[in-house]
XYZ file of C-alpha atoms in Angstrom:
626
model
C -26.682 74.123 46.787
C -25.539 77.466 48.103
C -26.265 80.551 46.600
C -23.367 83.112 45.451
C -22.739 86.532 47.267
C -22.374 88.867 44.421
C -20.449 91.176 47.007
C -18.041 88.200 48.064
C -14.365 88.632 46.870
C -14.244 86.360 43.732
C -11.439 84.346 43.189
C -9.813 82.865 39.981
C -7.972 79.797 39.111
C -4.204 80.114 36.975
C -2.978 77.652 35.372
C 0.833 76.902 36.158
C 3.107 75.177 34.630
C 6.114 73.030 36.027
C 9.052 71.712 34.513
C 10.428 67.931 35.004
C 14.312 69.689 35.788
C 15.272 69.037 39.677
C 17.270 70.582 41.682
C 20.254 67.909 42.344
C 21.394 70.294 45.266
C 17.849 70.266 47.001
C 18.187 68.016 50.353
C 15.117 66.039 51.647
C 14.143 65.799 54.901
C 12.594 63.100 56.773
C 9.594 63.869 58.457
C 9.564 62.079 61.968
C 5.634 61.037 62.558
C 4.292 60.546 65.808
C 2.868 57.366 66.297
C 0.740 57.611 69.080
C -1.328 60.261 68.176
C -2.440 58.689 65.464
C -5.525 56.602 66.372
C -6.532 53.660 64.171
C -10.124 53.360 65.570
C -11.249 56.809 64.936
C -9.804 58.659 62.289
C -11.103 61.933 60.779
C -10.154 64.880 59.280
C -9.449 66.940 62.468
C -7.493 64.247 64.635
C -5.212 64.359 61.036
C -5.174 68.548 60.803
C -4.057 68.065 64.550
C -1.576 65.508 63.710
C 0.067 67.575 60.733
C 0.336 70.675 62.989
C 2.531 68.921 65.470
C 5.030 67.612 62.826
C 5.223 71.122 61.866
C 6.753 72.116 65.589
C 9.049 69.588 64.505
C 10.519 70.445 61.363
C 10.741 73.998 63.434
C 12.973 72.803 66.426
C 14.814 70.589 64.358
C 15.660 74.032 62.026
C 16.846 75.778 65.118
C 19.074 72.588 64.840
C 20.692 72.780 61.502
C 21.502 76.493 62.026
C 24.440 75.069 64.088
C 27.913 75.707 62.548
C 28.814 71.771 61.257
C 32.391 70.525 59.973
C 31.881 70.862 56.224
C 35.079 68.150 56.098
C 32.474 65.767 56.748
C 29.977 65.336 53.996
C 26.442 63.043 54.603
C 25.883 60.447 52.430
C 23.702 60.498 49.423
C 20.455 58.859 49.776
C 16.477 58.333 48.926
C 14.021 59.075 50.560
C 10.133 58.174 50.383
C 7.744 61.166 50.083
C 4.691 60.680 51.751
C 1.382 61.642 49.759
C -0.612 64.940 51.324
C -3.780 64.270 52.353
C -6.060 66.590 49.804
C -4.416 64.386 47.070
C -5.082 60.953 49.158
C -8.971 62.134 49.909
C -9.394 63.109 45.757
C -7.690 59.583 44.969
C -9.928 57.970 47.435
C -13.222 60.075 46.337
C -12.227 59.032 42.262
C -11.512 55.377 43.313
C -14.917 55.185 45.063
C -16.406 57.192 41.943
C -18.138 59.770 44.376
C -17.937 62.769 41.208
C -19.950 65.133 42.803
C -18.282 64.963 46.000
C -15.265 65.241 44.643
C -15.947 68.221 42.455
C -17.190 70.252 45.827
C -14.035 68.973 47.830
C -11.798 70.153 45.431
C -13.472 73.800 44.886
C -14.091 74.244 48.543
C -9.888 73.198 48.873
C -9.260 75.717 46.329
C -10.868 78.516 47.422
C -9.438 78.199 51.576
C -5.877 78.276 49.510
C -6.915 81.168 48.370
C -8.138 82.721 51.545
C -5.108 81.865 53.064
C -6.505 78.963 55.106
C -3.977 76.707 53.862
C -0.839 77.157 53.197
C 1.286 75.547 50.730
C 4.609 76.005 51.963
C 3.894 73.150 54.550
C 1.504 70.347 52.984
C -0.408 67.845 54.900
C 1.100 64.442 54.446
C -1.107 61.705 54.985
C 1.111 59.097 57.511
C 3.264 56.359 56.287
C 1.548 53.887 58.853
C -2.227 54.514 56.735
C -0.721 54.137 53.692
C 1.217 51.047 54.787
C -2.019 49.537 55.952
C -3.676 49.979 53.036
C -1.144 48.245 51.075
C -0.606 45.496 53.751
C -4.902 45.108 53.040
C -4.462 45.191 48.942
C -0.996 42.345 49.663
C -3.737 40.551 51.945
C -6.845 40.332 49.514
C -4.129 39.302 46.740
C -2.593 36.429 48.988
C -6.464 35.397 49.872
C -7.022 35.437 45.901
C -3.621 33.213 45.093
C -4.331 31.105 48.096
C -7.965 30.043 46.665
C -6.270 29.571 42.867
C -3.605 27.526 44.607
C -6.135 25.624 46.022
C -8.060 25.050 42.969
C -4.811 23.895 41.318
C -3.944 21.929 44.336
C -7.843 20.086 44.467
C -7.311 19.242 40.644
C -3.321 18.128 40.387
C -4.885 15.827 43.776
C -7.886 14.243 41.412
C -5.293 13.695 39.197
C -2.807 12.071 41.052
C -5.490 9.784 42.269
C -6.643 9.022 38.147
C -3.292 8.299 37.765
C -2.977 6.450 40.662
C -5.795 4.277 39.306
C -4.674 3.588 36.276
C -1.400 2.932 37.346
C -2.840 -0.121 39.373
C -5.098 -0.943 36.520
C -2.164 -1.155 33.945
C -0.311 -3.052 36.721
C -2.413 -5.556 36.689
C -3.048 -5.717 32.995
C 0.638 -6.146 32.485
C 1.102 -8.772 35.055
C -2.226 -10.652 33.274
C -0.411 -9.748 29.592
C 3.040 -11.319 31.313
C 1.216 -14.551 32.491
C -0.558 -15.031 29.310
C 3.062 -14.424 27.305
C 4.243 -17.085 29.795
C 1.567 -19.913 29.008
C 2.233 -19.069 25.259
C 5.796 -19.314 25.255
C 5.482 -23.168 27.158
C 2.774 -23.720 24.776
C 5.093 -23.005 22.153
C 8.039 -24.621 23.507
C 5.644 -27.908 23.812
C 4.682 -27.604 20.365
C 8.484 -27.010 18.998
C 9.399 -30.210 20.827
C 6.794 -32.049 19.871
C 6.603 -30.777 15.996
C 10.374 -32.131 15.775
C 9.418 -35.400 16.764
C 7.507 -36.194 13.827
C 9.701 -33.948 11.887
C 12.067 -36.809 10.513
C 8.767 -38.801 9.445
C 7.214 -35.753 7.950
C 10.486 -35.463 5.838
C 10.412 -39.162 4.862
C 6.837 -38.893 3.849
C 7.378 -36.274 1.708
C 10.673 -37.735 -0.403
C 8.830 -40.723 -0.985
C 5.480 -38.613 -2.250
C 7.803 -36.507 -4.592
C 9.443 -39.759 -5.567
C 6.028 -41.816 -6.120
C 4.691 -38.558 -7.920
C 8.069 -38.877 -10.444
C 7.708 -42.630 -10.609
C 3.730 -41.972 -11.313
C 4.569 -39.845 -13.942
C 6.955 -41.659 -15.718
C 5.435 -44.530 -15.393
C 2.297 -43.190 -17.408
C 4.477 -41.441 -20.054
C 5.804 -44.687 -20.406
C 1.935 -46.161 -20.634
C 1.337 -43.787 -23.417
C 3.988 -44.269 -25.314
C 3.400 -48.030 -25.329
C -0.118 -47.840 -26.273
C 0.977 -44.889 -29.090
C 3.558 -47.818 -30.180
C 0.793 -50.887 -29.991
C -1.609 -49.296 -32.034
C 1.292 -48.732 -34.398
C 1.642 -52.263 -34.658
C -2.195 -53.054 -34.290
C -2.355 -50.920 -37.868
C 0.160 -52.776 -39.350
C -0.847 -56.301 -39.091
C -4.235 -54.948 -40.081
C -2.761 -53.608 -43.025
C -1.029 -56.672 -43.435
C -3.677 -59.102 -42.573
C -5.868 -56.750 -45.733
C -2.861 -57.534 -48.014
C -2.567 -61.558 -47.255
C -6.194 -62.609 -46.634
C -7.221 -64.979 -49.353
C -10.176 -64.231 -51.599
C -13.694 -65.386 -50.411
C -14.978 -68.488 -51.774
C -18.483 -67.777 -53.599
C -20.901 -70.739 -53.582
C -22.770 -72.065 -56.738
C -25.987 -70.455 -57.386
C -29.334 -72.174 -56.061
C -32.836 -71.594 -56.353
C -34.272 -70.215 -53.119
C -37.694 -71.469 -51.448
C -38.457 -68.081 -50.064
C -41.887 -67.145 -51.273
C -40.634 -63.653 -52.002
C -37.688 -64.879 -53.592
C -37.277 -63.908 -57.345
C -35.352 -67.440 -58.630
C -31.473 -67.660 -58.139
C -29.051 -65.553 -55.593
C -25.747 -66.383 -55.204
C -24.706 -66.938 -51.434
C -21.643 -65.929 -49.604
C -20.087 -69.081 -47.533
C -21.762 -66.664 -44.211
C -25.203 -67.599 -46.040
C -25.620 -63.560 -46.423
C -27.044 -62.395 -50.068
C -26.558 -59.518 -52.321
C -28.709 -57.181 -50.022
C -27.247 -58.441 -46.909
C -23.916 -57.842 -47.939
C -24.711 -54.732 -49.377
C -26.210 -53.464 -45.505
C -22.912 -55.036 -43.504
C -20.772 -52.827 -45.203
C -22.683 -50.006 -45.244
C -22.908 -50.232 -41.438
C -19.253 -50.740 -41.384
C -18.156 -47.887 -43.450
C -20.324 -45.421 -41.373
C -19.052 -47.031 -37.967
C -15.096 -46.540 -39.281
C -16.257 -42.706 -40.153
C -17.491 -42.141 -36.612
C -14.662 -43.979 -35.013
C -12.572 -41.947 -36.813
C -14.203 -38.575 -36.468
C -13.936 -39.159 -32.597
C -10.368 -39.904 -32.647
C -9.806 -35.990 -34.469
C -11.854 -34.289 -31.982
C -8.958 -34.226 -29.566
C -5.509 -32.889 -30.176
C -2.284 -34.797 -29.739
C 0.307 -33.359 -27.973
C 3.846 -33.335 -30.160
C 6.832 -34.631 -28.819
C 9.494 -32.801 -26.679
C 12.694 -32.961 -28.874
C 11.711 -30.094 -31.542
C 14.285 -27.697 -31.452
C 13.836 -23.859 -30.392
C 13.601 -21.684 -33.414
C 13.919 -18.776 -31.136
C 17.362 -19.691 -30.173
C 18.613 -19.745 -33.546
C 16.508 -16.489 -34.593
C 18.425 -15.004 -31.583
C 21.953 -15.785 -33.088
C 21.025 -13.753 -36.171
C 20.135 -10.331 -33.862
C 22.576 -7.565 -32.743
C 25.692 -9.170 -30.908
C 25.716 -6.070 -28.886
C 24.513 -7.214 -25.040
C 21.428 -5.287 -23.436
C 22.638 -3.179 -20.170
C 20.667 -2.591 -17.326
C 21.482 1.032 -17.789
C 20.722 1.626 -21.265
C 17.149 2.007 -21.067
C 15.285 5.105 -21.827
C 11.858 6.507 -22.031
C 10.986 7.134 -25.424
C 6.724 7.403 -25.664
C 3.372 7.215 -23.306
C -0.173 5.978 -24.590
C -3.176 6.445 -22.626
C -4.904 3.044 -22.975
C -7.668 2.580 -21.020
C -10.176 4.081 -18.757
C -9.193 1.906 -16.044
C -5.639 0.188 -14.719
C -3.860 -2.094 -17.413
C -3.162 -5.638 -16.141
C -1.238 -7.303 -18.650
C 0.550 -6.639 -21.828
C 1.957 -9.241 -24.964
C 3.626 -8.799 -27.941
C 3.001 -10.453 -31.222
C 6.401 -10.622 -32.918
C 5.699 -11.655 -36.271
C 2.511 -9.205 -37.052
C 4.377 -6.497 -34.900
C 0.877 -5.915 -32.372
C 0.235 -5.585 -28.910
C -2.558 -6.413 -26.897
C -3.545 -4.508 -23.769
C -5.550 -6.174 -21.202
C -7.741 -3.529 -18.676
C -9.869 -3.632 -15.463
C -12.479 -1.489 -17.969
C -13.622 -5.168 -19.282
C -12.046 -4.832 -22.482
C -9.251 -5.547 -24.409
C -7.011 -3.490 -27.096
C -5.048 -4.224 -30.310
C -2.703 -1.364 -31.246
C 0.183 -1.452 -34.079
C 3.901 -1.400 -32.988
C 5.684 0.658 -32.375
C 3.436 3.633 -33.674
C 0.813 2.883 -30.716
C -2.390 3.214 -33.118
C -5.579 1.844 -31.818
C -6.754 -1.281 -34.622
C -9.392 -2.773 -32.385
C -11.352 -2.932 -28.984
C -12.787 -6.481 -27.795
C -15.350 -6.245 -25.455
C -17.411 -9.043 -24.158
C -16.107 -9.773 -20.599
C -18.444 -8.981 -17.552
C -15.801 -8.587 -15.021
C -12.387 -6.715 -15.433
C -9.837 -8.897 -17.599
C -6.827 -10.054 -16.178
C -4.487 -11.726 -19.067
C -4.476 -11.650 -22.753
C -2.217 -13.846 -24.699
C -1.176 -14.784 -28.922
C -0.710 -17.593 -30.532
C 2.131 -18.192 -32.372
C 0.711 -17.218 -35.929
C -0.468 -13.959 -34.770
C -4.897 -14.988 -36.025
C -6.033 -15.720 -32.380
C -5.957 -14.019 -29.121
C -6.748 -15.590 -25.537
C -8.260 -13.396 -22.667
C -9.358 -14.262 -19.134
C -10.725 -12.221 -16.416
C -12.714 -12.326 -12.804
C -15.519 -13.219 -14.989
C -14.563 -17.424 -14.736
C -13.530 -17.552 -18.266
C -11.373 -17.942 -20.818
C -12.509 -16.441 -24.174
C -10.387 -17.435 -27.487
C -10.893 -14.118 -30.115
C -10.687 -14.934 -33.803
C -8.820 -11.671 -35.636
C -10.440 -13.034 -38.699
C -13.806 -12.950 -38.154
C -13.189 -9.975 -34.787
C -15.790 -12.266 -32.733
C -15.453 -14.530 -30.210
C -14.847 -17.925 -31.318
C -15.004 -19.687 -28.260
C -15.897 -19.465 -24.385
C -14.695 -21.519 -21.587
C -16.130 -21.719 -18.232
C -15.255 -24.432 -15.721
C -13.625 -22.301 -13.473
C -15.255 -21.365 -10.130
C -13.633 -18.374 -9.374
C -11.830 -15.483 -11.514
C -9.104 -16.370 -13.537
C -5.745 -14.807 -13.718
C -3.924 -16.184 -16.358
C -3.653 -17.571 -20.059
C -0.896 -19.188 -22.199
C -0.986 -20.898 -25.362
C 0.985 -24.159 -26.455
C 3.399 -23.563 -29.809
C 1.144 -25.649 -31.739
C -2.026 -23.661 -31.316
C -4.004 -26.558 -30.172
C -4.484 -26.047 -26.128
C -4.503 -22.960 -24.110
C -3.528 -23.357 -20.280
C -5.342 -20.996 -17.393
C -4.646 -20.240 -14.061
C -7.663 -19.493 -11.456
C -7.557 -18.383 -7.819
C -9.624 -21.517 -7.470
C -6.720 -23.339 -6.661
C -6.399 -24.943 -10.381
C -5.168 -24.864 -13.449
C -6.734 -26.426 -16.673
C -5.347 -27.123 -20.164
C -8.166 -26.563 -23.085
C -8.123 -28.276 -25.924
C -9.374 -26.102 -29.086
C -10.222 -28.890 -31.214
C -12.142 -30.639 -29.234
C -13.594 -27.666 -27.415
C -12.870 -29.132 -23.478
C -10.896 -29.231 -20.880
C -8.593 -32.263 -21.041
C -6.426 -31.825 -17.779
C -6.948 -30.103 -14.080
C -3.840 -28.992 -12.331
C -4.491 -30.157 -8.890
C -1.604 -29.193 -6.406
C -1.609 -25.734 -5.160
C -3.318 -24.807 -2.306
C -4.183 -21.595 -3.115
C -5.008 -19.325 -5.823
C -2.874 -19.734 -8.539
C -1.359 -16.520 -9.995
C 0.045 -17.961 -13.349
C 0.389 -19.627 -15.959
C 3.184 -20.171 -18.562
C 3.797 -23.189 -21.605
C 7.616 -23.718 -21.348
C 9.104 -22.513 -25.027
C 8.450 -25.186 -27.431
C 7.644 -28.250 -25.115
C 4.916 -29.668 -23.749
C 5.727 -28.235 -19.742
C 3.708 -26.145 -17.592
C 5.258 -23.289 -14.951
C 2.994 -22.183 -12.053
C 3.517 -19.768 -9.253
C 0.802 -19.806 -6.300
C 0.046 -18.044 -3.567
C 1.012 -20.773 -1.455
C 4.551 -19.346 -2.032
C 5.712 -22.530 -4.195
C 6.247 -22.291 -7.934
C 5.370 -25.889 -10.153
C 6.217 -27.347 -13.331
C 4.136 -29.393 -14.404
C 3.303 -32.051 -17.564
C 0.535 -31.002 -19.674
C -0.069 -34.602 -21.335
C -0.761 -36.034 -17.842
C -1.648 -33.147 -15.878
C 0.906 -33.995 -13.256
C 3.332 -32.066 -11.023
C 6.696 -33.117 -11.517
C 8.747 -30.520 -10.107
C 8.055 -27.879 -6.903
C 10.805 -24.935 -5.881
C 10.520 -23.562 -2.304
C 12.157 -20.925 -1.367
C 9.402 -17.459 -1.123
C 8.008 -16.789 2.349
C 5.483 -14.378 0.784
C 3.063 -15.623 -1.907
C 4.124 -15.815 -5.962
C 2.823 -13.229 -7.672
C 4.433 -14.318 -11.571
C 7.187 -16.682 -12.613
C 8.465 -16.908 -15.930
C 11.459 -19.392 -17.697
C 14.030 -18.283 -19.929
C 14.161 -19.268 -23.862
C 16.967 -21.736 -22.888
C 14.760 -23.230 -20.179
C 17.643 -24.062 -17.565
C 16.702 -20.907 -15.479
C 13.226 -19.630 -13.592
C 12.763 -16.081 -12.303
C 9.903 -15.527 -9.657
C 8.776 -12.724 -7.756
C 6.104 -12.627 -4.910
C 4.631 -9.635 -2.588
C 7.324 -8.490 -0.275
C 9.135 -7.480 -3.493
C 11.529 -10.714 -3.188
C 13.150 -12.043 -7.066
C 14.370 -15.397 -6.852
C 16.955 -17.376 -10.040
C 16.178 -20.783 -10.413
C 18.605 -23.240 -11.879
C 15.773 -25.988 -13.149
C 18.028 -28.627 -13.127
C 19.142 -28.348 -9.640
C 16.095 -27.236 -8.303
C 17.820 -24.761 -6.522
C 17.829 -20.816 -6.272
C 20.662 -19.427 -7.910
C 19.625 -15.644 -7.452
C 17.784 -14.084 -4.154
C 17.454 -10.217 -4.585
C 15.126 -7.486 -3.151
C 13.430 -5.107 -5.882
C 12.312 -3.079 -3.268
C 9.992 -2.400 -0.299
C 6.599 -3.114 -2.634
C 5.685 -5.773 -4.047
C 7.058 -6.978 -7.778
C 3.755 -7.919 -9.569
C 5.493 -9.381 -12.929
C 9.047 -9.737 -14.651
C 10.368 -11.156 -17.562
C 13.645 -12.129 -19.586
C 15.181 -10.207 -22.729
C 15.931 -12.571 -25.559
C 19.579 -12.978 -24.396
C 18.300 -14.286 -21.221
C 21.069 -11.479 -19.209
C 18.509 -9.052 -18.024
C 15.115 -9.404 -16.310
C 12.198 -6.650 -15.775
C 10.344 -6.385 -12.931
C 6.955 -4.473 -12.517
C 6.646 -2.983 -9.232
C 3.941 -1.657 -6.945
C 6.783 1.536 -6.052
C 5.651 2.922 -9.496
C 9.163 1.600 -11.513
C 10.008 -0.851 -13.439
C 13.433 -2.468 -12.544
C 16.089 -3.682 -14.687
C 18.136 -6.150 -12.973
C 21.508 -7.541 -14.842
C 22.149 -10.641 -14.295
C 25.771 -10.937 -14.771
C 26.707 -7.885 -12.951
C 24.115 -7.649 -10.354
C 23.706 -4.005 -11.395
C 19.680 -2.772 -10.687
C 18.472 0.378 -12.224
C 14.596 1.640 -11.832
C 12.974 2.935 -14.488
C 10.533 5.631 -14.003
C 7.263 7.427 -15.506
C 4.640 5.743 -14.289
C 2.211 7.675 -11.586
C 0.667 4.264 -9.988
C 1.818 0.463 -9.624
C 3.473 -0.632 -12.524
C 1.341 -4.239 -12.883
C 2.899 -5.999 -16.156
C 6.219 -5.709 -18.064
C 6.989 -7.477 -21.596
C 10.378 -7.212 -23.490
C 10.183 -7.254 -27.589
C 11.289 -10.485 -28.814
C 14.525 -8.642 -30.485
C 15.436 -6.646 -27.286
C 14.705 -3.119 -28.994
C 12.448 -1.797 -26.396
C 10.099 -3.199 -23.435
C 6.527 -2.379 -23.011
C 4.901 -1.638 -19.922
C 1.292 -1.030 -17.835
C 0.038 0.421 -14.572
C -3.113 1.295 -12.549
C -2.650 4.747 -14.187
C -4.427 3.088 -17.311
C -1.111 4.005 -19.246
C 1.522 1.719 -21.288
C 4.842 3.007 -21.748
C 7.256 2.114 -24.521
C 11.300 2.391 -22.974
C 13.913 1.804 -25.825
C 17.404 -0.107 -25.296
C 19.972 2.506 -26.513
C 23.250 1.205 -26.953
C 26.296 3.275 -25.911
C 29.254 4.490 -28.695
C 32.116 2.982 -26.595
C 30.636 -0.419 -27.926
């Protein structure tokens, strides 16, 4: 670096300070530049000192020019003009934008100090040309087109590897669709040859069934007729015994004689068979004990009563309020946590005023209505229980579960009195007869069985359904069976024979529950699609059809006055359907699938259960304008 002459005239640098106000009056001047002595290939600092200098002449003659006395009528019109940069500022840009510091730092020092010296004046600047400057930009426009054109062309590679994917597919979908339209094709002939071929044998399909329903009624009737007949002949075998005991003359003894038998011990008096004392004595010892076996086999099994008792629930029912239950007089009134585990069926004992609680937990519960206090937990099942069920005295209790039996609890003794186990798979329902004697189950094993408790067996398999069936009910006070399947058909059926006499179609889903009314003229069944269907039992017919919803309806059941049913729903309700009005109100409070619904035999209140291992109690209020 160069040293400093002390004796050199120092200079000093002032700071200045300019304000942002123009002068609106101040005119601007267009500097003319001269093209052709501006060389593109070699350009320097001189050729542009040299360059500057002759625009200077310029603005000279053309301010000889202005001097001239012009019309001051005629004004020139406003306008903008473009100020080119000078070319100290253009070198310090380009010195900064190539980050040459030191450079620039001697540059500008060296600048300052000639404008100090006088070697440059600052009335008239050096303006760098508009033709550099517009080459420069005309470069950056050119590097940014060559970047856009290699992004477009990247964008225009990719949107062309995806037009050809598409294009692909396209084809491959094409053909799928054509393949997919051929195949729909060939199904719908297949289908139209089937249709027209089904209703050919249709008309012998539907003659083969009237006369198996009609063989199956004849079959039945013919061997309740059988029965009755040998009931009535043994009647009359009895009698004539009886009679033949009263009328039979008396046995004629022989005279006494002296037997020859070596053992004998001198005279025995002979019957006219040529038996003695001792040989009497043994023939009706061996008579009296065969007449006490016959006998005691006879009293193992139970008889089944006849059908023409009367229904004492009818005529309890007369006695109760006159005022009629209302779909929309329901109301919440307590909540019991039951069970660890969802609650699958509920019943009611009416006369000992208990309810038992059935549970996927494998147990069962006894609790005291309606205070809802615990009395007793059964546990003995291995699989979760699926129905529970009381006798008519109140003493015994019937459960079943996915265990394959039915277990018969004695409240008496709180054991288990009994287990049966024919079924092959889980079974889903229990009902007892009036009597007390037999107990019917339901099994997704297709069957149904009715247990005699005296003899300790099954007397009758329900054979019929053709898949599982769901349950189970003894028609009040007779000796008839009802059966829903999954097969979608509900059954009644005779429990002294074991034999289907009656079938209702009418579900397309399968039958989750059906129950019958205390009358017994009308069935109620629901199935999976949430579809409640009225029989009228003696016209075999579906009074009824109404949806309870979207979910399925997993049980139902009448009041006492046979007007309302309740239906237990998968939607978390229980619905309350009036039969009269066709009025349906849901019931809520349950937080999962509502799986069994029972009404109290005097139409107070109506229990219920879900998977939320709660049972809800909801009263029947009845409204002042009745």
């Amino acid at each position: 670096m160069a040293e400093i002459d002390p004796n050199e005239e120092k200079y000093y640098l002032e700071s200045e300070n300019y304000s942002d106000d123009c002068d609106e009056n101040y005119k601007y001047e267009e500097l003319s530049i001269n093209e052709d002595a501006i060389s593109l290939g070699s350009e320097d600092f001189n050729t542009l000192l040299k360059c500057l200098k002759v625009e200077e002449k310029e603005k000279i003659s053309s301010a000889s020019s202005l001097t001239e006395p012009q019309d001051v009528s005629e004004s020139p019109e406003a306008s903008v003009k473009e100020i080119p940069e000078t070319v100290d500022d253009f070198i310090c840009n380009f010195l900064a934008q190539m980050k040459m510091r030191k450079t620039l730092n001697a540059f500008q020092t060296e600048w300052y100090e000639m404008e100090q010296k006088g070697m440059v004046s600052n009335a008239t600047p050096f303006l760098l040309p508009d033709v550099y400057t517009s080459i420069l930009q005309l470069e950056s426009q050119i590097k940014l087109l060559e970047k856009d054109s290699a992004a477009f062309k990247k964008v225009a590679l990719k949107a062309k590897e995806a037009y050809l994917k598409l294009q692909k597919q396209r084809d491959f979908h094409r053909m799928n669709h054509h393949r997919i339209v051929q195949e729909r094709d060939n199904l719908m002939n297949d289908i139209r040859r089937l249709k027209k071929h089904y209703s050919a044998f249709e008309p012998t399909l539907k003659e083969f069934k009237e006369r198996y329903e009609s063989a199956m009624k004849h079959k039945m009737l013919t061997k309740i007729e059988l029965e009755r007949t040998q009931t009535h002949c043994e009647e009359l075998t009895r009698t004539i015994k009886n009679l033949d005991i009263k009328h039979k003359p008396e046995k004629r003894i022989s005279e006494p004689y002296i037997t020859t038998h070596p053992c004998g011990k001198g005279r025995v008096i002979l019957d006219e068979k040529g038996m003695g004392p001792t040989q009497r004595k043994l023939a009706e010892e061996r008579e009296k004990s065969f007449t006490r076996s016959f006998t005691r086999e006879l009293k193992k099994d139970s008889k089944f009563p006849s059908d023409r008792r009367i229904n004492p629930l009818l005529l309890m029912n007369k006695t109760l309020s006159s005022y009629p239950i209302r779909a929309g007089g329901f109301k919440l009134t307590k909540t019991y946590i039951g069970h660890k585990d969802a609650i699958s069926s509920v019943c009611l004992q009416p006369k000992s005023k208990l309810l038992a609680t059935a549970s996927d937990d494998k147990t069962w519960k006894l609790w005291s209505m309606p205070a809802g206090e615990l009395i007793v937990t059964g546990e003995g099942h291995t699989e979760w229980v699926a129905d529970c069920a009381f006798n008519d005295d109140g003493n015994h209790l019937a459960t079943c579960g996915g265990d394959k039996t039915v277990k018969i609890w004695d409240f008496s003794h709180y054991k288990c009195q009994h287990t049966f186990k024919e079924h092959q798979l889980g079974v889903w329902s229990c009902s007892w007869h009036w009597t007390g004697d037999f107990v019917a189950s339901s099994s997704r094993d297709n069957t149904g069985k009715v247990w005699d408790l005296n003899s300790m067996r099954c007397r009758y398999t329900l054979r019929g359904h053709t898949d599982s069936v769901n349950s189970i009910k003894f028609v009040y006070y007779s000796n008839i069976l009802l059966t829903s399947s999954t097969d979608k058909t509900v059954s009644l059926w005779d429990a002294r024979t074991g034999l289907c006499g009656q079938t209702f179609y009418g579900h397309t889903a399968g039958v989750n529950h059906a129950v019958i009314n205390q009358k017994g003229d009308t069935v109620a069944s629901c199935d999976t699609q949430g579809i409640v269907k009225l029989w009228d039992t003696r016209t075999v017919a579906p009074m009824i059809t109404f949806e309870a919803g979207s979910f399925s309806a997993n049980k139902l059941a009448f009041d006492y006055t046979s007007s309302v049913v309740a239906i237990a729903c998968d939607d978390h309700t229980v619905k309350i359907y009036e039969i009269a009005s066709g009025q349906l109100v849901s019931l809520i409070g349950h937080d999962d699938a509502v799986q069994c619904v029972e009404f109290e035999c005097s139409g107070q209140y109506l229990v219920s259960g879900g998977s939320d291992a709660k049972f809800l109690i909801t009263s029947f209020f009845v409204s002042k304008s009745l």
